[in-house]
Short mmCIF file of C-alpha atoms in Angstrom, two decimals:
data_model
loop_
_atom_site.label_atom_id
_atom_site.label_comp_id
_atom_site.label_asym_id
_atom_site.label_seq_id
_atom_site.Cartn_x
_atom_site.Cartn_y
_atom_site.Cartn_z
CA MET B 84 74.98 45.78 -105.04
CA GLU B 85 73.78 46.36 -101.48
CA ILE B 86 70.41 47.38 -100.06
CA GLU B 87 70.55 51.14 -99.53
CA SER B 88 67.06 51.84 -98.25
CA THR B 89 63.97 49.88 -97.29
CA PHE B 90 60.29 50.75 -97.27
CA HIS B 91 58.14 48.45 -95.15
CA THR B 92 54.71 48.77 -93.62
CA TYR B 93 51.68 46.62 -93.04
CA VAL B 94 48.35 47.62 -94.59
CA GLN B 95 45.05 47.74 -92.73
CA PRO B 96 42.60 45.77 -94.88
CA VAL B 97 39.36 47.66 -95.44
CA VAL B 98 37.20 45.37 -97.58
CA HIS B 99 37.83 42.26 -95.44
CA PRO B 100 39.26 43.71 -92.23
CA GLN B 101 39.65 40.34 -90.50
CA LEU B 102 42.58 38.22 -91.71
CA THR B 103 41.75 34.64 -92.60
CA PRO B 104 43.59 31.69 -91.09
CA PHE B 105 44.93 30.99 -94.61
CA CYS B 106 46.48 34.47 -94.83
CA THR B 107 48.08 34.14 -91.40
CA GLU B 108 49.41 30.66 -92.15
CA LEU B 109 50.81 31.72 -95.54
CA THR B 110 52.41 35.01 -94.50
CA GLY B 111 52.87 34.86 -90.74
CA ILE B 112 50.94 38.13 -90.46
CA ILE B 113 48.51 38.19 -87.54
CA GLN B 114 45.56 40.51 -86.96
CA GLU B 115 47.41 42.65 -84.40
CA MET B 116 50.06 43.46 -87.01
CA VAL B 117 47.54 45.11 -89.36
CA ASP B 118 45.09 46.66 -86.90
CA GLY B 119 45.59 50.42 -86.81
CA GLN B 120 47.98 50.40 -89.78
CA PRO B 121 47.55 52.74 -92.77
CA THR B 122 45.10 51.86 -95.54
CA LEU B 123 46.29 51.01 -99.05
CA SER B 124 45.60 54.59 -100.17
CA GLN B 125 47.78 55.95 -97.36
CA VAL B 126 50.52 53.38 -98.01
CA LEU B 127 50.65 54.26 -101.71
CA GLU B 128 51.10 57.92 -100.75
CA ARG B 129 53.93 56.91 -98.39
CA VAL B 130 55.57 54.82 -101.11
CA ASP B 131 55.51 57.85 -103.38
CA GLU B 132 57.03 60.03 -100.63
CA TRP B 133 59.74 57.41 -99.98
CA MET B 134 60.54 57.11 -103.69
CA ALA B 135 60.83 60.91 -103.94
CA LYS B 136 63.04 61.09 -100.83
CA GLU B 137 65.32 58.41 -102.30
CA GLY B 138 65.55 60.29 -105.61
CA LEU B 139 63.84 57.49 -107.51
CA LEU B 140 61.31 59.82 -109.13
CA ASP B 141 64.02 61.97 -110.71
CA PRO B 142 63.68 61.45 -114.50
CA SER B 143 67.46 61.09 -114.80
CA VAL B 144 67.47 58.12 -112.38
CA LYS B 145 66.68 54.68 -113.81
CA SER B 146 64.79 52.46 -111.40
CA ILE B 147 62.36 49.57 -111.70
CA PHE B 148 60.46 47.27 -109.37
CA VAL B 149 61.41 43.60 -109.23
CA THR B 150 58.83 40.93 -108.41
CA CYS B 151 58.77 37.15 -108.13
CA GLY B 152 56.17 36.64 -110.84
CA ASP B 153 53.82 39.00 -112.62
CA TRP B 154 50.78 38.59 -110.36
CA ASP B 155 51.52 41.40 -107.87
CA LEU B 156 51.87 44.27 -110.35
CA LYS B 157 49.91 42.87 -113.29
CA LEU B 158 46.77 41.80 -111.42
CA MET B 159 46.69 42.28 -107.64
CA LEU B 160 47.70 45.93 -107.21
CA PRO B 161 45.77 47.21 -110.27
CA GLY B 162 42.70 45.20 -109.22
CA GLN B 163 42.80 46.56 -105.68
CA CYS B 164 43.32 50.10 -106.92
CA GLU B 165 40.44 49.82 -109.38
CA TYR B 166 38.15 48.43 -106.66
CA LEU B 167 39.08 51.24 -104.26
CA GLY B 168 39.05 53.98 -106.93
CA LEU B 169 42.79 54.66 -106.68
CA GLN B 170 45.26 55.50 -109.44
CA VAL B 171 48.18 53.15 -110.13
CA ALA B 172 51.41 55.16 -110.30
CA ASP B 173 53.34 54.84 -113.57
CA TYR B 174 56.35 53.33 -111.78
CA PHE B 175 54.21 50.27 -110.93
CA LYS B 176 53.39 49.67 -114.62
CA GLN B 177 56.70 48.11 -115.67
CA TRP B 178 58.87 45.68 -113.76
CA ILE B 179 61.35 42.84 -113.81
CA ASN B 180 59.82 39.44 -113.15
CA LEU B 181 62.70 37.66 -111.40
CA LYS B 182 61.35 34.25 -112.43
CA LYS B 183 61.76 35.26 -116.09
CA ALA B 184 65.19 36.81 -115.52
CA TYR B 185 66.35 33.71 -113.63
CA SER B 186 65.10 31.40 -116.38
CA PHE B 187 66.92 33.50 -119.01
CA ALA B 188 70.13 33.37 -116.95
CA ILE B 189 70.03 29.77 -115.68
CA GLY B 190 67.93 28.01 -118.31
CA THR B 191 65.29 26.50 -116.02
CA TRP B 192 61.96 27.83 -114.78
CA PRO B 193 61.74 28.18 -110.98
CA LYS B 194 58.37 26.45 -110.36
CA ASN B 195 58.57 27.14 -106.62
CA GLY B 196 59.72 30.72 -107.05
CA LEU B 197 62.25 32.08 -104.58
CA LEU B 198 62.81 28.70 -102.92
CA ASP B 199 63.85 27.14 -106.25
CA MET B 200 65.99 30.13 -107.24
CA ASN B 201 67.84 30.13 -103.92
CA LYS B 202 68.36 26.38 -104.11
CA GLY B 203 69.47 26.56 -107.76
CA MET B 204 72.19 29.06 -106.82
CA SER B 205 73.13 27.45 -103.48
CA LEU B 206 71.85 30.45 -101.53
CA GLN B 207 70.35 30.31 -98.06
CA HIS B 208 66.68 31.36 -98.00
CA ILE B 209 66.24 34.42 -95.78
CA GLY B 210 63.28 34.51 -93.38
CA ARG B 211 59.81 33.19 -94.03
CA PRO B 212 58.41 32.42 -97.50
CA HIS B 213 55.61 34.84 -98.51
CA SER B 214 56.65 37.44 -95.94
CA GLY B 215 56.85 40.53 -98.14
CA ILE B 216 59.97 42.04 -96.58
CA ASP B 217 61.75 38.66 -96.46
CA ASP B 218 60.79 38.04 -100.09
CA CYS B 219 62.36 41.41 -100.96
CA ARG B 220 65.60 40.44 -99.22
CA ASN B 221 65.69 37.13 -101.10
CA ILE B 222 64.98 38.88 -104.41
CA ALA B 223 67.86 41.30 -103.74
CA ASN B 224 70.21 38.43 -102.85
CA ILE B 225 69.30 36.46 -105.99
CA MET B 226 69.71 39.55 -108.19
CA LYS B 227 73.10 40.31 -106.64
CA THR B 228 74.26 36.76 -107.29
CA LEU B 229 73.02 36.77 -110.90
CA ALA B 230 74.62 40.17 -111.53
CA HIS B 231 77.95 38.95 -110.12
CA ARG B 232 77.71 36.08 -112.62
CA GLY B 233 77.39 38.65 -115.41
CA PHE B 234 73.64 38.67 -115.98
CA ILE B 235 72.27 42.01 -117.26
CA PHE B 236 68.75 42.73 -116.03
CA LYS B 237 66.11 44.19 -118.31
CA GLN B 238 62.42 44.96 -117.94
CA THR B 239 60.43 41.78 -118.54
CA SER B 240 56.84 42.88 -117.97
CA ARG B 241 54.51 45.83 -118.28
CA ARG B 242 50.91 46.81 -117.77
CA ILE B 243 49.30 49.33 -120.07
#
């Protein structure tokens, strides 16, 4: 129940290369952080390489992505891939929506996502809300806490 490996990179936007003030305010990401970074196509290749290196593509290994909501893997990534003419890897087509898992385990829906889940379990929020890597750390911490309380995680969502 500990983080064993982390994949993190910023993505150089290609359609709208200049970040908006809204994006920077929401995520804390500034233009200099994405300039010169790999494109989405390159990042998806690197994700695949990382997953292979970690043994997560081995058919005998069970793994699944965990998100805070369905939007990222149900709409955003597939929409971006379709727009850019990229394939969506099969491992992105099923996932655990932590909001659903939390509501099954605790009995209430976390309207404010990770902030509500952390508060509901008396956990300290890690980092900045909407920072992808910080969100991942919070998701892992919430999952660890729910698992220690006996919750069994199952796939909640899929995209055909």
